[in-house]
Every structure is written in C-alpha cells, then in structure tokens.
Tab-separated table of C-alpha atoms and ligand atoms in Angstrom:
chain	number	residue	atom	x	y	z
A	1	MET	CA	29.671	-17.243	-9.328
A	2	GLY	CA	26.397	-15.430	-8.115
A	3	LYS	CA	25.410	-18.530	-5.673
A	4	ARG	CA	28.511	-18.207	-3.744
A	5	ARG	CA	28.899	-14.501	-3.211
A	6	VAL	CA	25.488	-15.039	-1.569
A	7	GLU	CA	26.390	-17.422	0.722
A	8	LYS	CA	29.780	-16.201	1.168
A	9	ALA	CA	27.566	-13.051	2.541
A	10	ILE	CA	25.557	-15.359	4.395
A	11	LYS	CA	29.155	-17.606	6.320
A	12	ILE	CA	30.394	-13.718	7.600
A	13	ALA	CA	27.001	-12.403	8.597
A	14	THR	CA	26.656	-15.718	10.429
A	15	LYS	CA	29.940	-15.317	12.352
A	16	ALA	CA	29.474	-11.299	12.978
A	17	HIS	CA	26.538	-12.300	15.088
A	18	GLU	CA	27.569	-15.194	16.745
A	19	GLY	CA	26.610	-15.257	20.027
A	20	GLN	CA	23.590	-12.964	20.094
A	21	LYS	CA	20.224	-13.561	20.212
A	22	ARG	CA	16.604	-11.819	19.358
A	23	LYS	CA	14.087	-10.978	21.786
A	24	SER	CA	12.420	-14.400	20.788
A	25	GLY	CA	15.951	-16.891	22.240
A	26	ASP	CA	16.696	-17.071	18.593
A	27	ASP	CA	20.382	-16.703	17.548
A	28	TYR	CA	19.925	-13.776	15.524
A	29	ILE	CA	21.570	-14.938	12.175
A	30	VAL	CA	17.922	-15.874	12.277
A	31	HIS	CA	16.785	-12.265	11.250
A	32	PRO	CA	18.716	-11.542	8.319
A	33	LEU	CA	18.579	-15.060	7.018
A	34	ALA	CA	14.603	-14.212	6.650
A	35	VAL	CA	14.977	-11.198	5.151
A	36	MET	CA	17.567	-12.812	2.702
A	37	LYS	CA	14.301	-15.384	2.022
A	38	ILE	CA	12.067	-11.850	1.558
A	39	LEU	CA	13.879	-10.811	-0.849
A	40	GLU	CA	14.247	-13.916	-2.739
A	41	ASP	CA	11.032	-14.068	-2.957
A	42	TRP	CA	10.496	-10.882	-4.125
A	43	LYS	CA	12.857	-11.945	-6.731
A	44	MET	CA	15.112	-8.930	-6.334
A	45	ASP	CA	18.658	-8.228	-7.653
A	46	GLU	CA	21.396	-10.241	-6.076
A	47	ASP	CA	23.377	-7.373	-4.669
A	48	THR	CA	19.753	-6.229	-2.928
A	49	VAL	CA	19.765	-9.950	-1.831
A	50	ILE	CA	23.613	-9.719	-0.545
A	51	ALA	CA	23.023	-6.585	1.584
A	52	GLY	CA	19.902	-7.749	2.514
A	53	VAL	CA	22.219	-10.958	5.045
A	54	LEU	CA	24.371	-8.224	5.756
A	55	HIS	CA	21.857	-5.112	7.187
A	56	ASP	CA	22.484	-5.452	10.491
A	57	THR	CA	25.974	-6.355	10.365
A	58	VAL	CA	27.635	-2.479	10.510
A	59	GLU	CA	24.854	-1.473	13.321
A	60	ASP	CA	25.400	-4.353	15.420
A	61	THR	CA	28.716	-5.730	15.009
A	62	SER	CA	32.227	-5.081	14.506
A	63	LEU	CA	31.811	-5.970	10.434
A	64	THR	CA	32.883	-2.404	8.877
A	65	LEU	CA	31.449	-0.700	5.894
A	66	ASP	CA	35.103	-1.254	3.818
A	67	GLU	CA	34.428	-4.574	4.865
A	68	ILE	CA	31.322	-4.735	3.066
A	69	LYS	CA	32.850	-3.281	0.712
A	70	ASN	CA	36.245	-5.163	-0.253
A	71	GLU	CA	34.127	-7.930	0.071
A	72	PHE	CA	31.182	-6.894	-2.428
A	73	GLY	CA	31.627	-4.219	-4.126
A	74	GLU	CA	30.525	-0.989	-3.960
A	75	SER	CA	26.146	-1.166	-4.512
A	76	VAL	CA	26.296	-4.360	-1.825
A	77	ALA	CA	28.441	-1.833	1.080
A	78	PHE	CA	25.795	0.734	-0.664
A	79	LEU	CA	22.524	-0.534	0.415
A	80	VAL	CA	24.068	-1.756	4.253
A	81	ASP	CA	24.682	2.002	4.270
A	82	GLY	CA	21.556	3.404	3.618
A	83	VAL	CA	19.283	0.583	5.621
A	84	THR	CA	21.601	1.469	8.552
A	85	LYS	CA	21.537	5.237	8.511
A	86	LEU	CA	18.135	5.007	7.742
A	87	GLY	CA	18.274	3.004	11.361
A	88	LYS	CA	19.845	4.820	13.001
A	89	VAL	CA	17.870	8.331	12.480
A	90	ARG	CA	14.899	6.659	13.840
A	91	GLU	CA	16.527	5.039	16.835
A	92	GLY	CA	17.542	8.482	17.580
A	93	MET	CA	13.439	9.746	17.848
A	94	LYS	CA	12.552	7.267	20.405
A	95	ASP	CA	9.160	7.889	21.278
A	96	ILE	CA	6.962	7.320	18.111
A	97	ASP	CA	3.901	9.152	19.593
A	98	THR	CA	6.414	13.231	19.022
A	99	TYR	CA	8.527	11.365	15.936
A	100	LEU	CA	5.333	10.006	14.182
A	101	PRO	CA	3.792	14.634	13.378
A	102	GLN	CA	7.728	14.860	12.221
A	103	THR	CA	8.330	11.627	10.277
A	104	LYS	CA	7.648	12.936	7.033
A	105	ASP	CA	9.903	15.797	6.956
A	106	ASN	CA	12.401	13.531	8.753
A	107	LEU	CA	12.595	10.248	6.633
A	108	LEU	CA	11.984	11.556	3.194
A	109	ARG	CA	15.226	14.015	4.569
A	110	LEU	CA	16.420	10.741	4.814
A	111	LEU	CA	15.629	9.001	1.771
A	112	VAL	CA	16.758	11.986	-0.512
A	113	ALA	CA	20.272	11.747	1.885
A	114	THR	CA	20.878	7.741	1.640
A	115	GLY	CA	17.671	6.136	-0.648
A	116	ALA	CA	18.551	7.049	-3.631
A	117	ASP	CA	18.738	4.212	-4.278
A	118	ILE	CA	14.384	2.831	-3.896
A	119	ARG	CA	15.986	-0.583	-3.559
A	120	VAL	CA	17.644	0.730	0.025
A	121	LEU	CA	14.153	0.588	1.210
A	122	ILE	CA	12.633	-2.420	-0.381
A	123	ILE	CA	15.707	-4.008	2.314
A	124	LYS	CA	14.197	-1.964	4.761
A	125	LEU	CA	10.144	-3.180	3.835
A	126	ALA	CA	11.079	-6.567	3.642
A	127	ASP	CA	12.849	-6.563	7.384
A	128	ARG	CA	9.329	-4.564	9.241
A	129	LEU	CA	7.568	-6.850	7.572
A	130	HIS	CA	10.115	-9.968	9.712
A	131	ASN	CA	10.194	-8.028	12.720
A	132	LEU	CA	6.344	-7.957	12.522
A	133	ARG	CA	5.866	-11.804	11.802
A	134	THR	CA	7.695	-11.733	15.521
A	135	LEU	CA	6.134	-9.067	16.965
A	136	SER	CA	5.184	-11.358	19.139
A	137	ALA	CA	8.744	-11.834	21.204
A	138	LEU	CA	8.323	-8.229	22.476
A	139	THR	CA	6.679	-6.481	25.338
A	140	ALA	CA	3.482	-4.673	24.568
A	141	ASP	CA	4.181	-1.954	24.273
A	142	LYS	CA	6.736	-2.249	21.660
A	143	GLN	CA	3.878	-4.155	20.497
A	144	LYS	CA	1.927	-1.310	19.887
A	145	LYS	CA	4.889	1.181	18.500
A	146	ILE	CA	6.233	-0.938	15.765
A	147	ALA	CA	2.726	-1.531	14.606
A	148	LYS	CA	1.490	1.753	14.553
A	149	GLU	CA	4.120	3.004	12.704
A	150	SER	CA	4.018	0.291	10.524
A	151	LEU	CA	-0.033	1.139	9.303
A	152	GLU	CA	1.204	4.401	9.486
A	153	VAL	CA	4.535	4.738	7.168
A	154	PHE	CA	5.906	1.442	5.938
A	155	ALA	CA	1.860	-0.102	4.913
A	156	PRO	CA	1.196	2.950	2.611
A	157	LEU	CA	4.482	3.101	2.008
A	158	ALA	CA	4.555	-0.961	0.385
A	159	ASP	CA	1.079	0.387	-1.052
A	160	ARG	CA	2.728	3.784	-3.422
A	161	LEU	CA	5.208	1.306	-4.340
A	162	ASN	CA	2.062	-1.443	-5.281
A	163	MET	CA	3.641	-4.035	-3.024
A	164	GLY	CA	0.033	-5.660	-3.022
A	165	ARG	CA	-0.019	-8.290	-0.483
A	166	LEU	CA	3.029	-6.902	1.276
A	167	ARG	CA	0.257	-4.109	2.091
A	168	VAL	CA	-1.918	-6.165	2.762
A	169	GLU	CA	0.229	-8.681	4.867
A	170	MET	CA	2.147	-5.449	7.441
A	171	SER	CA	-1.229	-3.715	7.672
A	172	ASP	CA	-3.130	-7.292	8.661
A	173	ILE	CA	-0.193	-7.800	11.328
A	174	ALA	CA	0.014	-4.211	12.656
A	175	PHE	CA	-3.930	-3.797	12.985
A	176	SER	CA	-3.906	-7.653	14.966
A	177	TYR	CA	-1.633	-6.284	17.626
A	178	VAL	CA	-3.441	-2.232	17.620
A	179	ASN	CA	-6.869	-2.982	17.378
A	180	PRO	CA	-6.441	-7.010	18.282
A	181	LYS	CA	-10.413	-6.804	19.645
A	182	ARG	CA	-11.972	-5.331	16.422
A	183	TYR	CA	-9.342	-8.033	14.043
A	184	GLU	CA	-10.862	-10.726	15.673
A	185	GLU	CA	-14.235	-9.208	15.127
A	186	LEU	CA	-13.421	-8.518	11.497
A	187	LYS	CA	-11.670	-11.875	10.658
A	188	ASN	CA	-14.341	-13.907	12.155
A	189	LEU	CA	-16.964	-12.537	10.076
A	190	ILE	CA	-14.890	-12.098	6.960
A	191	ASP	CA	-14.235	-15.922	7.492
A	192	GLU	CA	-18.468	-16.870	8.575
A	193	ARG	CA	-19.345	-14.850	5.061
A	194	ASN	CA	-16.832	-17.072	2.986
A	195	ARG	CA	-18.722	-19.963	4.292
A	196	SER	CA	-21.604	-18.644	3.525
A	197	ALA	CA	-20.652	-18.113	0.166
A	198	GLU	CA	-18.747	-20.558	-0.748
A	199	LYS	CA	-20.925	-23.090	-2.228
A	200	THR	CA	-22.546	-19.946	-4.437
A	201	LEU	CA	-19.090	-18.765	-5.638
A	202	ALA	CA	-18.847	-22.389	-6.209
A	203	LYS	CA	-21.390	-22.250	-9.019
A	204	ILE	CA	-20.818	-19.559	-10.090
A	205	GLU	CA	-16.855	-20.081	-10.729
A	206	ALA	CA	-18.347	-22.791	-12.645
A	207	GLU	CA	-20.480	-20.959	-15.731
A	208	VAL	CA	-18.064	-18.655	-15.891
A	209	ARG	CA	-15.856	-20.825	-16.574
A	210	GLU	CA	-17.925	-22.606	-19.609
A	211	LEU	CA	-18.672	-19.765	-20.404
A	212	LEU	CA	-15.066	-18.186	-21.332
A	213	ASP	CA	-13.965	-21.805	-22.478
A	214	SER	CA	-16.400	-22.115	-24.943
A	215	GLU	CA	-14.537	-18.966	-26.310
A	216	GLY	CA	-11.426	-20.880	-26.576
A	217	ILE	CA	-10.019	-18.430	-23.998
A	218	LYS	CA	-6.817	-18.687	-21.905
A	219	PHE	CA	-7.564	-17.825	-18.274
A	220	GLU	CA	-6.877	-18.672	-14.888
A	221	MET	CA	-9.595	-17.593	-12.268
A	222	ASN	CA	-9.294	-17.206	-8.567
A	223	GLY	CA	-11.206	-16.260	-5.857
A	224	ARG	CA	-9.857	-13.022	-3.763
A	225	ILE	CA	-10.673	-12.424	0.155
A	226	LYS	CA	-10.268	-8.893	1.421
A	227	SER	CA	-7.863	-8.402	4.305
A	228	VAL	CA	-9.022	-7.677	7.796
A	229	TYR	CA	-7.962	-4.184	7.049
A	230	SER	CA	-8.889	-2.864	4.144
A	231	LEU	CA	-12.393	-4.206	5.576
A	232	HIS	CA	-12.394	-2.421	8.858
A	233	ARG	CA	-10.967	0.910	6.542
A	234	LYS	CA	-14.266	0.013	3.976
A	235	LEU	CA	-16.603	-0.548	7.345
A	236	ALA	CA	-15.839	2.946	8.406
A	237	LYS	CA	-16.567	5.139	5.396
A	238	TYR	CA	-20.101	2.975	5.460
A	239	ASN	CA	-20.833	3.843	8.501
A	240	GLN	CA	-20.484	0.095	8.629
A	241	ASN	CA	-22.396	-1.549	6.888
A	242	ILE	CA	-21.317	-4.896	5.678
A	243	ASP	CA	-24.162	-4.977	3.282
A	244	ALA	CA	-22.973	-1.739	1.495
A	245	ILE	CA	-20.093	-4.050	0.862
A	246	TYR	CA	-20.051	-5.322	-2.499
A	247	ASP	CA	-16.153	-6.247	-3.247
A	248	LEU	CA	-16.051	-8.486	0.255
A	249	THR	CA	-15.088	-11.572	-2.155
A	250	ALA	CA	-13.946	-11.193	-5.672
A	251	MET	CA	-12.823	-14.023	-8.319
A	252	ARG	CA	-9.770	-12.692	-9.956
A	253	VAL	CA	-9.452	-13.524	-14.502
A	254	ILE	CA	-5.795	-13.479	-15.113
A	255	VAL	CA	-5.851	-13.505	-19.557
A	256	ASP	CA	-3.228	-13.377	-21.676
A	257	ASP	CA	-2.876	-9.297	-23.148
A	258	ILE	CA	-5.580	-6.725	-22.556
A	259	THR	CA	-7.991	-7.136	-25.676
A	260	THR	CA	-9.167	-10.002	-23.433
A	261	CYS	CA	-9.485	-8.408	-20.524
A	262	TYR	CA	-11.898	-6.101	-22.362
A	263	LEU	CA	-13.610	-9.715	-24.278
A	264	VAL	CA	-13.669	-11.113	-20.870
A	265	LEU	CA	-15.245	-8.465	-19.157
A	266	GLY	CA	-18.106	-7.734	-22.333
A	267	LEU	CA	-18.353	-11.853	-21.474
A	268	ILE	CA	-19.425	-11.691	-17.919
A	269	HIS	CA	-21.511	-8.995	-18.284
A	270	SER	CA	-23.217	-10.864	-21.016
A	271	LEU	CA	-24.478	-14.006	-18.099
A	272	TYR	CA	-25.318	-11.527	-15.162
A	273	THR	CA	-26.331	-8.257	-14.766
A	274	PRO	CA	-23.341	-5.257	-13.738
A	275	VAL	CA	-24.103	-2.677	-11.410
A	276	SER	CA	-24.269	0.942	-13.147
A	277	GLY	CA	-21.308	2.961	-11.623
A	278	ARG	CA	-19.469	0.006	-10.941
A	279	ILE	CA	-17.198	-0.255	-13.106
A	280	LYS	CA	-14.267	0.863	-13.555
A	281	ASP	CA	-11.010	0.691	-15.848
A	282	TYR	CA	-8.484	0.806	-14.148
A	283	ILE	CA	-5.827	-0.376	-17.451
A	284	ALA	CA	-7.466	3.021	-19.156
A	285	VAL	CA	-6.377	5.503	-16.085
A	286	PRO	CA	-4.394	3.206	-13.831
A	287	LYS	CA	-3.808	4.211	-9.837
A	288	GLN	CA	-1.449	6.455	-8.670
A	289	ASN	CA	0.381	4.061	-7.651
A	290	GLY	CA	-0.088	2.380	-11.558
A	291	TYR	CA	-1.788	-0.459	-9.712
A	292	GLN	CA	-4.307	-1.682	-13.562
A	293	SER	CA	-7.168	-3.671	-13.579
A	294	ILE	CA	-10.941	-3.992	-15.090
A	295	HIS	CA	-13.373	-4.135	-11.296
A	296	THR	CA	-16.685	-4.605	-11.963
A	297	THR	CA	-20.196	-5.972	-10.200
A	298	VAL	CA	-22.420	-7.386	-11.494
A	299	ILE	CA	-25.793	-9.184	-9.953
A	300	THR	CA	-25.625	-13.371	-10.770
A	301	LYS	CA	-29.148	-14.814	-11.597
A	302	GLU	CA	-29.472	-15.969	-8.029
A	303	LYS	CA	-29.222	-12.555	-6.932
A	304	LYS	CA	-25.970	-12.784	-5.750
A	305	ILE	CA	-23.495	-9.434	-5.763
A	306	ILE	CA	-20.091	-10.691	-6.852
A	307	GLU	CA	-17.009	-8.547	-7.799
A	308	PHE	CA	-14.797	-9.649	-11.097
A	309	GLN	CA	-11.485	-8.275	-11.640
A	310	ILE	CA	-9.564	-8.446	-15.034
A	311	ARG	CA	-6.166	-8.131	-16.426
A	312	THR	CA	-2.874	-9.749	-17.496
A	313	LYS	CA	-0.244	-11.562	-15.637
A	314	GLU	CA	1.764	-8.623	-15.990
A	315	MET	CA	-0.524	-6.750	-14.143
A	316	HIS	CA	-1.439	-9.281	-11.933
A	317	GLU	CA	2.979	-9.124	-10.602
A	318	TYR	CA	2.956	-5.695	-10.969
A	319	ALA	CA	0.194	-5.859	-8.596
A	320	GLU	CA	1.379	-8.050	-6.539
A	321	HIS	CA	4.857	-7.448	-6.201
A	322	GLY	CA	4.863	-3.424	-7.716
A	323	LEU	CA	8.064	-1.898	-7.581
A	324	ALA	CA	9.818	-4.989	-7.275
A	325	ALA	CA	8.415	-6.551	-10.278
A	326	SER	CA	9.849	-4.084	-11.861
A	327	PHE	CA	13.487	-5.213	-10.814
A	328	TYR	CA	12.451	-8.686	-11.976
A	329	TYR	CA	11.093	-7.909	-14.965
A	330	ASN	CA	13.025	-5.045	-16.698
A	331	GLU	CA	16.402	-7.780	-15.265
A	332	GLN	CA	19.417	-7.254	-14.151
A	333	LYS	CA	21.858	-4.308	-15.932
A	334	LEU	CA	18.146	-2.068	-14.926
A	335	THR	CA	18.863	-2.193	-11.623
A	336	GLU	CA	22.715	-0.682	-11.802
A	337	SER	CA	21.787	1.924	-14.955
A	338	TYR	CA	18.514	3.108	-12.867
A	339	ARG	CA	20.773	3.567	-9.735
A	340	THR	CA	23.037	5.940	-10.757
A	341	GLY	CA	20.178	7.621	-12.384
A	342	LYS	CA	21.188	7.380	-15.888
A	343	ILE	CA	18.016	5.801	-16.911
A	344	GLN	CA	13.913	5.568	-15.878
A	345	HIS	CA	11.917	2.665	-16.805
A	346	LEU	CA	9.929	3.428	-14.231
A	347	PRO	CA	6.245	3.308	-14.679
A	348	THR	CA	4.803	7.464	-14.985
A	349	ASN	CA	3.511	7.697	-12.204
A	350	LEU	CA	6.269	6.415	-9.789
A	351	LEU	CA	8.270	9.108	-11.239
A	352	TRP	CA	8.414	10.910	-8.265
A	353	ILE	CA	10.877	7.666	-6.965
A	354	THR	CA	13.914	10.010	-10.261
A	355	GLU	CA	12.662	12.497	-8.999
A	356	LEU	CA	14.025	11.675	-5.080
A	357	GLN	CA	17.301	9.862	-7.562
A	358	GLN	CA	17.990	13.054	-8.893
A	359	ALA	CA	17.381	14.832	-5.702
A	360	ALA	CA	20.056	12.836	-4.399
A	361	ALA	CA	22.667	13.064	-6.977
A	362	GLN	CA	22.631	16.795	-6.763
A	363	LEU	CA	23.010	16.271	-2.817
A	364	ARG	CA	25.583	13.846	-2.618
A	365	GLU	CA	27.479	16.586	-4.910
A	366	GLY	CA	26.446	19.516	-2.128
A	367	LYS	CA	24.851	21.889	-4.467
A	368	LYS	CA	21.565	22.901	-2.448
A	369	VAL	CA	17.801	20.954	-2.419
A	370	ASN	CA	14.367	23.020	-2.076
A	371	LEU	CA	13.084	19.319	-0.599
A	372	ASP	CA	10.462	21.354	-0.157
A	373	LYS	CA	8.915	22.262	-3.836
A	374	LEU	CA	10.206	18.076	-4.474
A	375	LYS	CA	6.312	17.009	-5.933
A	376	LEU	CA	7.789	14.272	-3.971
A	377	ASN	CA	4.057	11.958	-3.487
A	378	LEU	CA	5.159	10.357	-0.145
A	379	PHE	CA	4.387	11.835	2.857
A	380	ALA	CA	6.283	15.404	2.240
A	381	ASP	CA	2.762	16.184	1.563
A	382	LYS	CA	0.561	14.354	3.615
A	383	ILE	CA	-1.036	14.487	6.435
A	384	PHE	CA	-2.852	11.871	8.913
A	385	ILE	CA	-5.561	12.371	11.384
A	386	TYR	CA	-7.581	10.008	13.559
A	387	THR	CA	-11.168	9.407	14.058
A	388	PRO	CA	-12.359	8.726	17.920
A	389	LYS	CA	-12.200	5.499	17.647
A	390	GLY	CA	-8.911	5.630	15.862
A	391	ASP	CA	-9.358	5.234	12.381
A	392	ILE	CA	-6.438	6.026	10.544
A	393	VAL	CA	-7.497	8.217	7.027
A	394	ASP	CA	-4.342	10.328	5.127
A	395	LEU	CA	-5.371	14.022	3.485
A	396	PRO	CA	-2.808	16.579	1.779
A	397	ASN	CA	-1.613	18.908	3.752
A	398	GLY	CA	-3.814	21.992	3.998
A	399	ALA	CA	-6.959	19.830	4.831
A	400	LEU	CA	-9.615	21.117	6.623
A	401	PRO	CA	-12.934	19.323	9.069
A	402	LEU	CA	-14.729	19.729	5.813
A	403	ASP	CA	-12.470	17.683	3.805
A	404	PHE	CA	-12.043	14.982	6.513
A	405	ALA	CA	-16.540	14.048	6.633
A	406	TYR	CA	-16.598	13.797	2.858
A	407	ARG	CA	-12.779	11.231	3.014
A	408	LEU	CA	-15.146	9.551	4.940
A	409	HIS	CA	-18.477	9.610	3.839
A	410	SER	CA	-20.426	11.748	1.901
A	411	GLU	CA	-23.727	11.044	3.601
A	412	ILE	CA	-21.540	11.907	6.480
A	413	GLY	CA	-20.110	15.116	5.167
A	414	GLY	CA	-23.361	17.341	3.745
A	415	HIS	CA	-24.828	17.115	6.991
A	416	VAL	CA	-22.232	18.343	9.320
A	417	THR	CA	-22.940	20.344	11.839
A	418	GLY	CA	-19.342	21.266	13.486
A	419	VAL	CA	-16.652	19.553	14.643
A	420	LYS	CA	-14.571	18.576	17.044
A	421	ILE	CA	-10.696	18.404	17.591
A	422	ASN	CA	-8.726	16.968	19.848
A	423	GLY	CA	-12.043	16.973	22.425
A	424	LYS	CA	-12.762	20.694	21.658
A	425	MET	CA	-15.513	21.615	19.388
A	426	SER	CA	-13.609	24.141	16.652
A	427	ASN	CA	-13.986	26.282	13.557
A	428	LEU	CA	-14.429	24.197	10.377
A	429	ASN	CA	-11.795	26.908	9.152
A	430	THR	CA	-9.672	25.316	11.166
A	431	LYS	CA	-6.585	23.765	8.840
A	432	LEU	CA	-6.236	19.995	10.199
A	433	LYS	CA	-2.528	19.119	11.428
A	434	ASN	CA	-0.683	15.859	11.855
A	435	GLY	CA	-2.200	13.285	14.237
A	436	ASP	CA	-5.859	15.461	15.591
A	437	ILE	CA	-8.516	13.571	16.114
A	438	VAL	CA	-11.661	14.638	14.766
A	439	GLU	CA	-14.623	14.023	14.987
A	440	ILE	CA	-18.009	15.503	13.392
A	441	LEU	CA	-20.629	16.255	14.602
A	442	THR	CA	-23.749	15.096	12.086
A	443	SER	CA	-27.465	16.073	12.324
A	444	LYS	CA	-30.614	14.407	9.664
A	445	THR	CA	-31.494	17.884	9.459
A	446	GLN	CA	-28.509	20.122	7.499
A	447	THR	CA	-27.667	20.157	4.398
A	448	ALA	CA	-24.850	21.425	2.829
A	449	LYS	CA	-24.523	25.407	1.745
A	450	PRO	CA	-22.648	26.546	-1.018
A	451	SER	CA	-20.608	28.395	1.816
A	452	TRP	CA	-18.518	25.327	1.992
A	453	PHE	CA	-16.488	25.775	-0.967
A	454	GLU	CA	-14.704	28.200	1.442
A	455	LYS	CA	-13.381	25.993	3.855
A	456	ILE	CA	-13.219	23.091	1.717
A	457	PHE	CA	-9.152	22.062	0.322
A	458	THR	CA	-9.596	18.916	-1.526
A	459	PRO	CA	-10.962	17.818	-4.969
A	460	HIS	CA	-12.657	15.242	-3.836
A	461	ALA	CA	-14.757	16.998	-0.922
A	462	ARG	CA	-15.133	20.239	-2.983
A	463	ASN	CA	-16.762	17.689	-6.388
A	464	LYS	CA	-18.846	15.504	-3.921
A	465	LEU	CA	-20.142	19.026	-2.629
A	466	LYS	CA	-21.319	20.860	-6.326
A	467	GLN	CA	-23.670	17.430	-6.545
A	468	GLN	CA	-24.901	17.529	-4.074
A	469	LEU	CA	-26.264	21.134	-4.566
A	470	GLY	CA	-27.290	19.301	-7.951
A	471	SER	CA	-24.093	21.002	-10.387
A	472	LYS	CA	-23.647	18.825	-12.570
A	473	SER	CA	-20.620	20.312	-14.891
A	474	ASP	CA	-18.155	17.746	-12.610
A	475	VAL	CA	-20.533	14.789	-13.192
A	476	ILE	CA	-17.867	12.074	-14.731
A	477	PRO	CA	-19.250	10.424	-18.271
A	478	LYS	CA	-20.929	6.906	-17.675
A	479	MET	CA	-18.283	4.611	-19.567
A	480	THR	CA	-20.048	1.978	-21.857
A	481	PRO	CA	-18.209	-1.207	-21.924
A	482	PRO	CA	-18.279	-3.306	-25.635
A	483	LYS	CA	-20.340	-5.359	-27.077
A	484	PRO	CA	-19.206	-8.796	-26.315
A	485	LYS	CA	-18.524	-11.120	-29.765
A	486	LYS	CA	-20.364	-14.246	-30.410
B	501	MN	MN1	16.761	-5.803	10.935
C-alpha cells in the first residue's frame, strides 16, 4: 500500500513536470526524484517522502494543492504548501545581500507561520542539498549566491538539528564555490596528512582492536576525516597553525551501551597517555544540539597525537542524521501526534522546535504571538560577522568587538588594541551588526584589562578575560576518567 502511494506520486509529478528542463539540460523530474531519494536515505516517513516528490509541483506546474489533498491527504498537502511558501518568500527577496541580514527574522516568521511541522524544513534541506550537488550547471553569480546562503543559513540549520552528515556535505560543497582556491588548498592538505598518517593509524587501530578484543568488548571502529570547511574554521581559530589541530584524523569506537563507552575510555587511557584538558564528556553533558560522545586526545607510544571518539550506536546514528534519525526511531505514529503538538518526545535540547510549533498553532488560531519573546535557538538571536578574509563567525545579538576577538582566539582577545568595522576605525563599545566585516587590531605588548568587562557581552569572552586576569573562580574542574577493570 505504502509503495503504491509513492509510485502514484512519482507518476503524477512526472506528468506535471513534463517538458520542463533543469539548467543542466536534465528533465525536471530528476530533481524531485533525487530529493525523494535523499529523504528515503534519511529514513523519513512516507508522507514526507511523497511531499518531497511533489515539492515543486504547486509552485511550477498546474497541479493544485486541492488535488494533492484529494489524492494524498491533508498531511502531504500541508507539507507541500509549507515548502512552497518557504520558497516564495525567499524568492521575493531578490538580492541575497539585502535579504540575508533580515533572513533570521523573516525566515523565522515564515517557519512559524508555515513550518509548524519541522518536516517542512527537512524537505527544504533535502531540496537544498540536491541543488548544491548540481550547482555546477548554474551561472557563477547564482552559484556564489546559493553557496553563501547555504553556509550562512542551511548548514547552521542542519547543525542545530544535529544532522552531522548533511552539515558536512553542504558546507563543503558550498565552501568550494565561495572560496575555491582555499578549498583546494585545504583538501590537498588533508589528503596529504592522511596519506602520511595511514601506517600509523593502521598500527593504532590494530593495538586498540587487540586490547578491546582481549576484554571481550563488542565494538565497531573506523577513522573519521575532518571536513574541509570545519578545518578551515578551526585554522582561523588557531592562527593557521595546523599542528595545533589534534583532531584532523580521529578514530571512532562505536559500542552497545553507555557503560561500555566509559570502559573503552579507560582502556584507551591505559594504552596511551591522555592529553590533560582534552577529555570531553558529551555523554554526561551533551552539546546544545543533542550531540553525545566522549572525546579524548592521546599520545601514542610513537609520540603521535590522535583523538578518539567513543559513542553508542544510537548516539552515532543521531550524530549523523540528527532529527531525521529520531523520526526513524520513534516510528510512524509519532510524526502525526508530534506534528499536532500532542507529544514532546524530542530531546530536551531540541525543545525550541516544540516552542516553534506551539507559536505556530497560536498564530493559526489567530492569536497574537510575540516572536521576540520566543527563545528560539535558531538564528533568532544570532548575528553573522565576517573576518576580512571572509570567514563567518556567529555571535549572539548584542555582541561587541571584544566578544568577536575572543571567539577567534583567546590570544587575539588578550592583545586587542583596536577594531576596524567595515574598514573604519571604531570604538570597542560599538555593538556589532549582522554582516559587519570586523578586523581586530592587536599588539604583543597589549595585555587584557579589567575595564574590558564593561565592553564584553558573551559569557565566553567574560570567562576568557577572567582567566587572563588570573581569577580562578570560573575554572571548570578537570574530570578524571574511570579506572579500567583488569
Ligand atoms: Mn526543488
């Protein structure tokens, strides 16, 4: 029955798009079918897959929403309508440079109005992913525009939803169009490092395998390679010093349960020397987007530095597919009751979605909603700031130049002498605006001053400044890993 519904959708969409071509010369239907395939890979529910097949029909063909409702039901029609509206409003904002600064508010309002169902966003993300994969067919101008928007809006969105695999693919493709030279450079650098590390990695893997096997632990192990774009961002943070980046390659150990994660951590530490201060327990304290894993950096017997990431299968699946994975795990019925806001089975750190849905429900009932009061952890309270080289840093709205400096690196933050905003010398009290290009001026002889507390907005910069001024009050205690059983 299910298969037949999807097949019917394909038939209807194929007929509706008949004669239409993509810029690449392909028949248009290639695109919705690719979007369908992506949604299937993400293991989305059937209504979402069908809406993916039909997502461009109402906008671009003579098919109507009513016809879709009659054939496939309310839920599919609702999803297609949401994607259509999302597209329309964005198209209305022609110039991306004037559109972006307002994006967060406009897009948010739209999401609230149409995206009561987070699946609309997931279809939009699949749509964008395929458009990025086929970006080469467009003009250079359009390529840059779409790539830039993907880096600023869609990849962060994927990250908020903890869709790690999507975030990596999107940002790497987009970055290759935004800054092709840099992309090539870093890609080669990564390949080269990986080639030279191959032997060492194989040896480390064999050692760890032997140890875990001898303890009777069931596990999977593989290497993970850092993506180009995240390396690019990290290099900006570490003054372009690649030797300061310890997680260029990491080994992933995937086990059955949480207890075994800690056991493996202990075993790895009995084999290699852990680097102090580099043990991160995201299982006990998950990242904001729900990401869970234990990270530890160790020094091997041959003095090689390598990061291990230890997690359960569920955590792994969730890190790769994020919100989409939770649809899969919670099975069909969930989506309907979830869509209508009857349940809140989402991870607590994704409660902003629930908040968004409730606001949308109120709007639909004609009630007034104060959007500014919503603490939507999306882009609502974020601004995007550029370095002169074009790197993007997102900061909370209200951030000041010192917040930006400390975000780049505490070494930069600690030596600030002044700031240029959009090329003009400015005061350190100046509130940054979305899209500002900010250049921090530093001097080795300049040191952090207590008076800077008044020129700081973010807790992150405040803590760094405190540390630099020698106050120990906010230092997080180091965690000690459990001792391995022998
Ligand atoms: Mn499309």
